[in-house]
mmCIF file of C-alpha atoms and ligand atoms in Angstrom:
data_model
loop_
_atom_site.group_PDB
_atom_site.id
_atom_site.type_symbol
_atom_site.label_atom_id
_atom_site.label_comp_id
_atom_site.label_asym_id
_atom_site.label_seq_id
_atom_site.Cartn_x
_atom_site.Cartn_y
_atom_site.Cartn_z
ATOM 1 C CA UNK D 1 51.308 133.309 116.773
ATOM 2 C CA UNK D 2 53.987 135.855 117.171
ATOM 3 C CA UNK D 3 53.618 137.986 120.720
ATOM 4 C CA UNK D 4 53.308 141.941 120.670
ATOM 5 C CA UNK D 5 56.536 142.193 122.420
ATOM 6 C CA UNK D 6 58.041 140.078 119.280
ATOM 7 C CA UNK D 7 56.231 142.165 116.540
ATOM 8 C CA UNK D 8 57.201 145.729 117.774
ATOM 9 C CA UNK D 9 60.743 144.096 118.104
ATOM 10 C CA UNK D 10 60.409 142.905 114.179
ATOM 11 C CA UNK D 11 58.878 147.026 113.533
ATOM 12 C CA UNK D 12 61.473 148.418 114.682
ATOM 13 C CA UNK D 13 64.303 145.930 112.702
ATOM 14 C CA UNK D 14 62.330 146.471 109.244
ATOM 15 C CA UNK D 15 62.205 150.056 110.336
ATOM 16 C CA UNK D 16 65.894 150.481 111.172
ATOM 17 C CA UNK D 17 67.104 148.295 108.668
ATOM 18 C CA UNK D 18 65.736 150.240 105.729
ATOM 19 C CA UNK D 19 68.038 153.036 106.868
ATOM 20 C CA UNK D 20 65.155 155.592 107.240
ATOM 21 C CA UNK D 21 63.810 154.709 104.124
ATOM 22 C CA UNK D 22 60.003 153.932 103.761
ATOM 23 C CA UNK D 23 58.740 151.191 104.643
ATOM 24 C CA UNK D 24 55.461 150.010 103.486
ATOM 25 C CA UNK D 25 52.705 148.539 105.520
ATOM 26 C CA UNK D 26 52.125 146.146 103.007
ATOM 27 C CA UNK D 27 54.913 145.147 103.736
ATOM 28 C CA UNK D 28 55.568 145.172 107.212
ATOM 29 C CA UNK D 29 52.811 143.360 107.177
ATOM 30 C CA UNK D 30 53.849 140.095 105.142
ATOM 31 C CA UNK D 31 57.097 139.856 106.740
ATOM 32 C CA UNK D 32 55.498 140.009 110.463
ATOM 33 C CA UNK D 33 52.718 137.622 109.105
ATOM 34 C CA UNK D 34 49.595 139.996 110.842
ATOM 35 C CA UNK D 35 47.224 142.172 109.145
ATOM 36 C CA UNK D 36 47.815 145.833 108.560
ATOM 37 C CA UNK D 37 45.511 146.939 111.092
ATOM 38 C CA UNK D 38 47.222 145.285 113.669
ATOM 39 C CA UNK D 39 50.630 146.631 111.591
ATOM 40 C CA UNK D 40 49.243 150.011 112.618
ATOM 41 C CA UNK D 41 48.309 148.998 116.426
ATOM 42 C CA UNK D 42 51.739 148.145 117.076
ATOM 43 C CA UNK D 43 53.061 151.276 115.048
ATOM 44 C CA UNK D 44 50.659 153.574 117.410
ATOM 45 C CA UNK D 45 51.715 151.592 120.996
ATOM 46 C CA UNK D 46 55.821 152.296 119.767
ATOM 47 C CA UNK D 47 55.544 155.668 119.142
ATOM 48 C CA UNK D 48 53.813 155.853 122.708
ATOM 49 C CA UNK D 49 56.723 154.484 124.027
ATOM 50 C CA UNK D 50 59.007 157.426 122.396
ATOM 51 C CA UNK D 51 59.800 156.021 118.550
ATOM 52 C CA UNK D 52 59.036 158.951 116.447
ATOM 53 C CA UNK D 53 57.478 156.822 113.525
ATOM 54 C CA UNK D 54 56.274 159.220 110.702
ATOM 55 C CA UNK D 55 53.619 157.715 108.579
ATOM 56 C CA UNK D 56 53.224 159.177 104.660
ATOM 57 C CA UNK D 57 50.423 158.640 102.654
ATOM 58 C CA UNK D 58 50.650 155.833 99.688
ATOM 59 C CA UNK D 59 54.548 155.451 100.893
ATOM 60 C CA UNK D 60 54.449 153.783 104.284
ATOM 61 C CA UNK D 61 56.477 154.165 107.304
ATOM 62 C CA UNK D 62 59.770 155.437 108.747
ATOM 63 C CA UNK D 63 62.114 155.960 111.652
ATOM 64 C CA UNK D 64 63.086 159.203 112.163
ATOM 65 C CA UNK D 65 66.717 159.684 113.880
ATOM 66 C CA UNK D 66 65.851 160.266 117.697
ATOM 67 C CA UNK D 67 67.191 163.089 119.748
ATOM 68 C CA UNK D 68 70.618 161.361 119.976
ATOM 69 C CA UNK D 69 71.321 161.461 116.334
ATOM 70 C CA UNK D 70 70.030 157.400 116.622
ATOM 71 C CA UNK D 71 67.111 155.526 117.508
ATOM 72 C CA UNK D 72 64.811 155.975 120.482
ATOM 73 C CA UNK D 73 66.498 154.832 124.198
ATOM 74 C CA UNK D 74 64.293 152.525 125.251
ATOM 75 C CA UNK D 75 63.886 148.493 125.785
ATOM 76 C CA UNK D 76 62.578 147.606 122.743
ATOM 77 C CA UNK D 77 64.798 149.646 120.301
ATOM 78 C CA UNK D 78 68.454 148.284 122.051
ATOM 79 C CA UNK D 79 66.778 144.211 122.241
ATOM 80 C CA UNK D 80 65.930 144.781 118.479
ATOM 81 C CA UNK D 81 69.105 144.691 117.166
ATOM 82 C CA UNK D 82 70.755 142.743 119.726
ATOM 83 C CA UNK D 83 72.746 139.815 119.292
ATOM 84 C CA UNK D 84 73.541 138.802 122.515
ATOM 85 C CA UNK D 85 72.762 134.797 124.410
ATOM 86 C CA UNK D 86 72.301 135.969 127.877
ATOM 87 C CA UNK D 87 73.636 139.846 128.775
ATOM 88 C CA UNK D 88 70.905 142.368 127.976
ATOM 89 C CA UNK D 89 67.918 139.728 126.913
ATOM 90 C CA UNK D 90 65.865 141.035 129.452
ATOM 91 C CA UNK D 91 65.797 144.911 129.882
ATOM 92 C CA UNK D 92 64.414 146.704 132.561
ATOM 93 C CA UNK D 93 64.171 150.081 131.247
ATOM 94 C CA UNK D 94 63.513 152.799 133.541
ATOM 95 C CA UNK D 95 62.948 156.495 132.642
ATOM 96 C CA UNK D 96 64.263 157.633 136.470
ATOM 97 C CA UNK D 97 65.534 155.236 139.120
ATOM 98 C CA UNK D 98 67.672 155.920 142.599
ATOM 99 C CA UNK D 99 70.105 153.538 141.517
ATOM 100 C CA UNK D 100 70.219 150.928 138.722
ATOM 101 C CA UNK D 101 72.697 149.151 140.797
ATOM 102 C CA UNK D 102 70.119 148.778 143.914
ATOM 103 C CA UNK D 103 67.592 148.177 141.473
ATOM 104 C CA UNK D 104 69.661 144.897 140.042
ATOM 105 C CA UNK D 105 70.556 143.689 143.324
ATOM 106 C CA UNK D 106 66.527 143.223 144.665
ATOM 107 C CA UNK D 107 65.805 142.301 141.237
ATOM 108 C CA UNK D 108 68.973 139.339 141.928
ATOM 109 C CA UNK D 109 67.649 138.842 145.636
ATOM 110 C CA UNK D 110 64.467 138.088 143.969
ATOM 111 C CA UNK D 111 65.754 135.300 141.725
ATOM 112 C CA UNK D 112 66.126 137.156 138.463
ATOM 113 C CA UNK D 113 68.573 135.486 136.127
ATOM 114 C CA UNK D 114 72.199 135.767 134.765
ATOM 115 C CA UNK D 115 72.021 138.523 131.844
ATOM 116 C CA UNK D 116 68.940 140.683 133.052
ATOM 117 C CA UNK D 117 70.076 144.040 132.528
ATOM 118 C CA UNK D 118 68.375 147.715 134.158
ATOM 119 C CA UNK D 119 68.991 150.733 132.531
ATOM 120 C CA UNK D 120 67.819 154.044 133.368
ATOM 121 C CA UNK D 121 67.406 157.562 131.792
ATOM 122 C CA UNK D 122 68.828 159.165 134.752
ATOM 123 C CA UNK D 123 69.194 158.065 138.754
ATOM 124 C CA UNK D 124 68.552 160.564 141.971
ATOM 125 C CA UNK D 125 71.070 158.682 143.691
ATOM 126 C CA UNK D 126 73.748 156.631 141.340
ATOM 127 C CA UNK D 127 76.660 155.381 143.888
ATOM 128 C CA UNK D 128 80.156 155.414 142.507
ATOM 129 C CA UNK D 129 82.848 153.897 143.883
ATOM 130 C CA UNK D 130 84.049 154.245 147.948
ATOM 131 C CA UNK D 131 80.563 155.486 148.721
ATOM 132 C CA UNK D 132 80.440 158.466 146.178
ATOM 133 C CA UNK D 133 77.761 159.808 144.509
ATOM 134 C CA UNK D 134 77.948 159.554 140.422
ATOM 135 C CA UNK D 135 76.109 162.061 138.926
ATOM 136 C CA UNK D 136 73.312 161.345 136.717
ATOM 137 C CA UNK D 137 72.058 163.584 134.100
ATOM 138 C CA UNK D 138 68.951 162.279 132.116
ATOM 139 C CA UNK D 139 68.918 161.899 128.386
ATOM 140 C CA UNK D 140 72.353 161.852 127.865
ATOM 141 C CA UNK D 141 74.416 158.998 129.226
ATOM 142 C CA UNK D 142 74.290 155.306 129.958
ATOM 143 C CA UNK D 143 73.234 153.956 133.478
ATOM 144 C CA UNK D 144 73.064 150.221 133.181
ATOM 145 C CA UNK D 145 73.422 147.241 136.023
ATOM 146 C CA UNK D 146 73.691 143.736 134.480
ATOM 147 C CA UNK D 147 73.237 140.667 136.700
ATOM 148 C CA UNK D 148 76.343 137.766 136.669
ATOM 149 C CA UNK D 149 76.245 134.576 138.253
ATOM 150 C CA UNK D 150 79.615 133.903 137.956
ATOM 151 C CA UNK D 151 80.617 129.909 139.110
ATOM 152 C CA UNK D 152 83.479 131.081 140.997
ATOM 153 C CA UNK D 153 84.428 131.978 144.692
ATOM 154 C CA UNK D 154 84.131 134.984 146.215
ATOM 155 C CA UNK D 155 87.603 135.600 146.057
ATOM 156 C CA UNK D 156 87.464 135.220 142.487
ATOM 157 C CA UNK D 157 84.784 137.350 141.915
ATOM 158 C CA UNK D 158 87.609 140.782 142.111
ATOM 159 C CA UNK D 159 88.115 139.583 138.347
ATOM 160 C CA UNK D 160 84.928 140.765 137.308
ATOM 161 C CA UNK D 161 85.890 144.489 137.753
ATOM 162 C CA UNK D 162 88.850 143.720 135.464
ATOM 163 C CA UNK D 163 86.509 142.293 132.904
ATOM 164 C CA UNK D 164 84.077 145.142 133.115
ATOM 165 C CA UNK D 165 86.559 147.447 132.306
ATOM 166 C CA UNK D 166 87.911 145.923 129.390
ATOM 167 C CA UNK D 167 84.399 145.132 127.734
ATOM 168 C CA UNK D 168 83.573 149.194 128.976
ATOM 169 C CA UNK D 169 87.220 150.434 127.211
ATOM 170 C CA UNK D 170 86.636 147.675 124.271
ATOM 171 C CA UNK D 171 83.893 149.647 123.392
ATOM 172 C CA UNK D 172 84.633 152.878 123.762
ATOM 173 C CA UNK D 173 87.456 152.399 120.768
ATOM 174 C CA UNK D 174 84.684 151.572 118.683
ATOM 175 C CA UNK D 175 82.794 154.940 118.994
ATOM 176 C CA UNK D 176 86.443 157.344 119.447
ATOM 177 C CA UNK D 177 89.414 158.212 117.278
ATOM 178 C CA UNK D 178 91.498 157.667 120.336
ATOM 179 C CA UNK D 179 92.600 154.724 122.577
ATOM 180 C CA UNK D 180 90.834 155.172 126.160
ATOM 181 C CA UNK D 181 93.009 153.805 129.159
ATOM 182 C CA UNK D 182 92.211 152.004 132.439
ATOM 183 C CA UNK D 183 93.089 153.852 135.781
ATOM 184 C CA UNK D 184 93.686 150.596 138.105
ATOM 185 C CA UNK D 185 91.454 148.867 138.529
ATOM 186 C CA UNK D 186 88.662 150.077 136.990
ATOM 187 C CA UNK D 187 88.173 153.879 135.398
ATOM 188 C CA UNK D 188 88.386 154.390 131.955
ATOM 189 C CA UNK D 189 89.876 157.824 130.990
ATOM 190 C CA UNK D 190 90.322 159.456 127.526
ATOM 191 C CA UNK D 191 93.023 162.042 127.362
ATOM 192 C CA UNK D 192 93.153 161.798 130.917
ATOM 193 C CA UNK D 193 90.058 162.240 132.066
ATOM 194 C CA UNK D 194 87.076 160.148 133.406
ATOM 195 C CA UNK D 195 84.769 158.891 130.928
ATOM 196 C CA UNK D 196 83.691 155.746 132.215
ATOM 197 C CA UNK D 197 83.273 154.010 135.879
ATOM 198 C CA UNK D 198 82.411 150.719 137.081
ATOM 199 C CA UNK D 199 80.664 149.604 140.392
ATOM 200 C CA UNK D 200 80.358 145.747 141.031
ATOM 201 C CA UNK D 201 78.359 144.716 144.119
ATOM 202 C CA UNK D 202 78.648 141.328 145.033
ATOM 203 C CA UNK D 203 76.253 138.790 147.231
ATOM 204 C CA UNK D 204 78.262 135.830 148.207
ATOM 205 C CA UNK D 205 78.137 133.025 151.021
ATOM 206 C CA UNK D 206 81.417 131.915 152.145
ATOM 207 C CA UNK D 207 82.255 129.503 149.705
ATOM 208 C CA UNK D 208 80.373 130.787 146.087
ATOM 209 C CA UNK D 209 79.205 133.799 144.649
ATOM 210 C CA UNK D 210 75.339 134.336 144.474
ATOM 211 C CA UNK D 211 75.499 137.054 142.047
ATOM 212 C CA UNK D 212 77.295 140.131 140.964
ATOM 213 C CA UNK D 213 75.457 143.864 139.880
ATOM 214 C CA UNK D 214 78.233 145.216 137.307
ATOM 215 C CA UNK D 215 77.347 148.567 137.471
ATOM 216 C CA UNK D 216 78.551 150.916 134.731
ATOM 217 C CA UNK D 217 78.021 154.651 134.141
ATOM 218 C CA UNK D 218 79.192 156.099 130.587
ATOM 219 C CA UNK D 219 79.499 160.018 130.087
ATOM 220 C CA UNK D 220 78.388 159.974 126.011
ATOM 221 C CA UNK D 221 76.931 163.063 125.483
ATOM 222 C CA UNK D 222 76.985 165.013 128.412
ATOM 223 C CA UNK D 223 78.212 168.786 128.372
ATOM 224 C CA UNK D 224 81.718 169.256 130.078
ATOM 225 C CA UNK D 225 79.726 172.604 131.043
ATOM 226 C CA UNK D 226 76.865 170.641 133.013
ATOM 227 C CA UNK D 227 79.309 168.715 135.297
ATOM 228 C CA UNK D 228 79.675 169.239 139.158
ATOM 229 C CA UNK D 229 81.706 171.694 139.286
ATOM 230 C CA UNK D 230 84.189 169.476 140.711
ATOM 231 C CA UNK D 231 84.761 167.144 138.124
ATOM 232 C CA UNK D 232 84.762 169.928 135.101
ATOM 233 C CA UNK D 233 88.452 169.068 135.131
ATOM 234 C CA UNK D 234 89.092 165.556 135.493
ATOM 235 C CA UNK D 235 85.819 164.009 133.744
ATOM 236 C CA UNK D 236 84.729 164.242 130.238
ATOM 237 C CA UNK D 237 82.346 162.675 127.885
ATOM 238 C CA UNK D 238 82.687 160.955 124.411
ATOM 239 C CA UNK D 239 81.029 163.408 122.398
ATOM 240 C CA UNK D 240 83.256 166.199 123.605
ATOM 241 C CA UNK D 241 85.959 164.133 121.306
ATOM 242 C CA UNK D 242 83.807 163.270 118.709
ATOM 243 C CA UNK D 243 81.834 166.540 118.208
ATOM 244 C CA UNK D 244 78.291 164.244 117.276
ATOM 245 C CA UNK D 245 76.225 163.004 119.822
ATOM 246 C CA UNK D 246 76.805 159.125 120.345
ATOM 247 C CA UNK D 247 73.499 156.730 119.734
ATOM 248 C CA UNK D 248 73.229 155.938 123.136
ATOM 249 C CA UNK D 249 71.233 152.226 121.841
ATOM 250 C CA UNK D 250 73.978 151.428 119.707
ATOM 251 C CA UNK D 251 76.803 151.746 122.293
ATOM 252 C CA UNK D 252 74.996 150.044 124.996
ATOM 253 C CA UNK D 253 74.112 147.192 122.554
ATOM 254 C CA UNK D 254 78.096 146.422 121.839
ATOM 255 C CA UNK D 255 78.599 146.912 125.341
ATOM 256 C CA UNK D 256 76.314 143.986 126.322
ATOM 257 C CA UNK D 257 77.946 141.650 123.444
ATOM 258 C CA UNK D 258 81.652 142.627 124.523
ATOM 259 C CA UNK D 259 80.641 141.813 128.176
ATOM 260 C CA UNK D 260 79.386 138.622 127.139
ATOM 261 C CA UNK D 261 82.143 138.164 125.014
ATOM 262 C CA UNK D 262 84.744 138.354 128.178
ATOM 263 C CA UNK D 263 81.850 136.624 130.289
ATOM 264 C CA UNK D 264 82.086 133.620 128.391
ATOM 265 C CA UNK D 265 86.432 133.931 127.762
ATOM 266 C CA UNK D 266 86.726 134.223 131.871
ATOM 267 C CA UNK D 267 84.330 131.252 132.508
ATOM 268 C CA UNK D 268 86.013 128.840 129.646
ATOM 269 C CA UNK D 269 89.472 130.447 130.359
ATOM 270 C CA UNK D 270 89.514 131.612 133.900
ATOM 271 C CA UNK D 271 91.636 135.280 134.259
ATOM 272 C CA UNK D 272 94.911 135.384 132.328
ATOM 273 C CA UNK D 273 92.985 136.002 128.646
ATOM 274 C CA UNK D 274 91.460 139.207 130.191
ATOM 275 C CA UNK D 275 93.945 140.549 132.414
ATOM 276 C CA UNK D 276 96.291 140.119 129.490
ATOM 277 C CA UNK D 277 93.693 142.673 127.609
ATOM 278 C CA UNK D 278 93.141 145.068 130.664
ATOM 279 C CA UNK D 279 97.008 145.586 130.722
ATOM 280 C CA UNK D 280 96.758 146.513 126.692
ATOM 281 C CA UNK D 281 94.420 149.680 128.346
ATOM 282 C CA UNK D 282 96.888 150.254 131.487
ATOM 283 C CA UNK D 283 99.037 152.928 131.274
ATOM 284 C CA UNK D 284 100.612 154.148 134.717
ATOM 285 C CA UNK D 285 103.290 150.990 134.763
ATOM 286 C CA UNK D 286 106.370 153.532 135.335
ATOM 287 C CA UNK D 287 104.550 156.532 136.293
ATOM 288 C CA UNK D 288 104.572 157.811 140.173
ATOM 289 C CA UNK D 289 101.206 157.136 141.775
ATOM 290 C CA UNK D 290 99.704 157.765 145.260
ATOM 291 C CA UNK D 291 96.851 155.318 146.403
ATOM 292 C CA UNK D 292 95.006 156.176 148.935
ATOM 293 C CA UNK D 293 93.365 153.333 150.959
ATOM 294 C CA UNK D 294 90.787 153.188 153.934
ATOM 295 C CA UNK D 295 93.133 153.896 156.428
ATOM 296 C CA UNK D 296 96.811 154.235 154.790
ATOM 297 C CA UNK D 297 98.522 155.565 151.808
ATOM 298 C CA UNK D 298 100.790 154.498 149.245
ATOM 299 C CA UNK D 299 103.107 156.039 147.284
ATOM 300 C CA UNK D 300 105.711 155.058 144.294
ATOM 301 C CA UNK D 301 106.812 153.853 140.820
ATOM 302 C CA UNK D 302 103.511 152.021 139.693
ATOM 303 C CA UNK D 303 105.277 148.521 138.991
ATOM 304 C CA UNK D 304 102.531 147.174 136.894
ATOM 305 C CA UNK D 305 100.113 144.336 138.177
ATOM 306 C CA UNK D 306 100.330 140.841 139.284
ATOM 307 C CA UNK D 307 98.470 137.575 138.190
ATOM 308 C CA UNK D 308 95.992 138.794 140.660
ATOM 309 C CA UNK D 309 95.709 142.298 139.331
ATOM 310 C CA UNK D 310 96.616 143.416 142.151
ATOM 311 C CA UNK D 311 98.411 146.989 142.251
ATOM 312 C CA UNK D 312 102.834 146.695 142.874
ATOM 313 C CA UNK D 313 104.103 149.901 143.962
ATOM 314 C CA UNK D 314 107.732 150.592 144.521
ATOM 315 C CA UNK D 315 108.218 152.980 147.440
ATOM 316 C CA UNK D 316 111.043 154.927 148.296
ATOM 317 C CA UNK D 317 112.542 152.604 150.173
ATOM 318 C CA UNK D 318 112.418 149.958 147.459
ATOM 319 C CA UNK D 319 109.632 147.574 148.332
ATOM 320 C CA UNK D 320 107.603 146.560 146.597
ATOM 321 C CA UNK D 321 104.027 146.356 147.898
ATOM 322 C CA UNK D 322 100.611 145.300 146.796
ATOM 323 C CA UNK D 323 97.983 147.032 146.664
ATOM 324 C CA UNK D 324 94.475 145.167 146.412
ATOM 325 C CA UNK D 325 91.700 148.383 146.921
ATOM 326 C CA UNK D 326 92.007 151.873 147.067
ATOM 327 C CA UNK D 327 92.038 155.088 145.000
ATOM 328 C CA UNK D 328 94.980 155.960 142.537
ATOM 329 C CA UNK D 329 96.271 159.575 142.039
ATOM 330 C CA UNK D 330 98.420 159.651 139.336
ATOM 331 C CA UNK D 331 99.581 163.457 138.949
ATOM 332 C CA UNK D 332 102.115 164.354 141.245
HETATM 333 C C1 BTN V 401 82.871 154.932 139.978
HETATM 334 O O1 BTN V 401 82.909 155.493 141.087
HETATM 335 O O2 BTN V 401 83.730 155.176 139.139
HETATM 336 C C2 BTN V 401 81.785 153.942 139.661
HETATM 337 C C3 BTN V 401 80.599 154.591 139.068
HETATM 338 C C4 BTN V 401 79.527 153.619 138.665
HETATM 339 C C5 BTN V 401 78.271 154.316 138.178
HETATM 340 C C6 BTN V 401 77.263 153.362 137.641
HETATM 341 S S1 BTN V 401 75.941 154.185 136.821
HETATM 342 C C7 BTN V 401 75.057 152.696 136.712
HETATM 343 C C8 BTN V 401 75.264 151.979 138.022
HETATM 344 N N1 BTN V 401 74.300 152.431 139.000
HETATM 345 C C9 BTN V 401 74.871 153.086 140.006
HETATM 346 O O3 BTN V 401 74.262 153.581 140.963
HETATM 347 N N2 BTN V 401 76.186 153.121 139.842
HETATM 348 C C10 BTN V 401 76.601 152.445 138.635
#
């Protein structure tokens, strides 16, 4: 007997797949293999949960295009139309959460497994990078943390960051006109400015990795306007280049596949395949760059990355030296 989880799953596939059209009970119905009347029990517990399912008389059902110009956010609406092994099979879906990252890393404590991803409307306290604060606007971006057990050290586990980024800029060029590019190691810019940032956590013992959080925040359809003030100017979102709001369920569905895409290249083919791809979205080789680190900064000719990924800055001077954390400026 199928579960309810599994029918409202099927709903919403029929539903979506008829591209708005009606759908009707009848057959809903035969293709779920349950009565109508429990058809229309799982119809009335989805639109609870935020699908806005119109029902017309002697026609049958649709979906009507949520709020995003796309389906409904939610769990069930993103796992129906995933195709994914692992990333994103489990959703936590949260309406409002401090931190989807924090939330990710008990859940990991706890024993949850590889894949299980949180997402969250908005957070009260999302944590960027170097102990910042990202800001967290609900109903318009992404907010997801996605637990990896990688079987690597915990030196290793640097390499994720690269991946992220690449799977985060991968997609991106599906929903833009324009290329996005990578601020070392991990931003993703468009035109220049932020769209896109990445926090991994990691829980190790000294010799393997328990787990990683890959945190990533998206700006899709947030307002340039309804920024902090101080990021009007160096952050953006995607639908300030598009002009339409982006379906927030579609984008975070191919950004779970092209994470477990580069997952599964970086397990069967360690780092090379996907630093080779991060440098395809790296763009400051050449340029003059200041990095500022915990206690020291660097400044010079950005001379690419080695096999490490680590930052090579030319100074003055000549030297080369490499850089493996810290913040990059790259206007002068
Ligand atoms: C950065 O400083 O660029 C990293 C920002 C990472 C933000 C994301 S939003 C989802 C996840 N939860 C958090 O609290 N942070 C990350």
């Amino acid at each position: 007997m199928r579960c309810k989880k599994d029918a409202q799953t099927e709903i919403i596939r029929l539903l979506g797949e008829s591209g708005g059209a009606f759908l009707s009970g009848e057959a809903v119905s035969e293709s779920l293999g349950i009565s109508r009347t429990a058809v229309w029990k799982q119809i009335n517990t989805l639109r609870k949960t935020g699908f806005d399912i119109r029902a017309v008389p002697s026609k049958g059902y649709f979906l009507s295009a949520g709020k995003d110009g796309g389906s409904p956010f939610n769990a069930a609406s993103i796992l129906s139309g995933l195709k994914t092994e692992t990333i994103g099979r489990n959703i936590i879906f949260l309406s409002e959460t401090d931190s989807t990252n924090v939330r990710a890393y008990e859940l990991a404590r706890a024993g949850e497994a590889e894949g299980t991803a949180v997402i969250a409307d908005s957070q009260s306290a999302g944590k960027g990078r170097l102990g910042r604060h990202w800001a967290s606007n609900p109903g318009v971006n992404l907010y997801t943390s996605v637990i990896l057990r990688p079987p690597v050290p915990p030196a290793a586990a640097q390499n994720l960051t690269f991946l992220a980024a690449v799977a985060v800029a991968e997609t991106i060029t599906a929903f833009l006109p324009m290329r996005p590019t990578v601020k070392w190691p991990n931003d993703i810019l468009v035109d220049g400015r932020k769209v896109a940032g990445i926090l991994m956590e990691m829980n190790s013992e000294p010799d393997r990795v328990n787990f990683v959080i890959a945190g990533v925040g998206v700006n899709l359809n947030l307002r340039t306007k309804d920024l902090p003030d101080d990021l009007k100017n160096t952050a953006t979102s995607l639908m300030e280049k598009t002009l339409a709001p982006v379906d927030r369920v579609l984008f975070v569905r191919m950004l779970y596949i092209n994470l477990e895409k580069w997952y599964k290249i970086y397990i069967g083919g360690g780092f090379a395949p996907v630093l080779s791809e991060w440098k395809g979205f790296f763009g400051a080789t050449g340029t003059h760059v200041r990095v500022r680190g915990f206690n020291s900064v660097v400044e010079g000719i950005c001379a690419g990355v080695d096999d490490d990924g680590a930052l090579l800055v030319r100074t003055l001077s000549g030297e080369i030296v490499r850089v493996i954390s810290g913040d990059v400026d790259t206007a002068r």
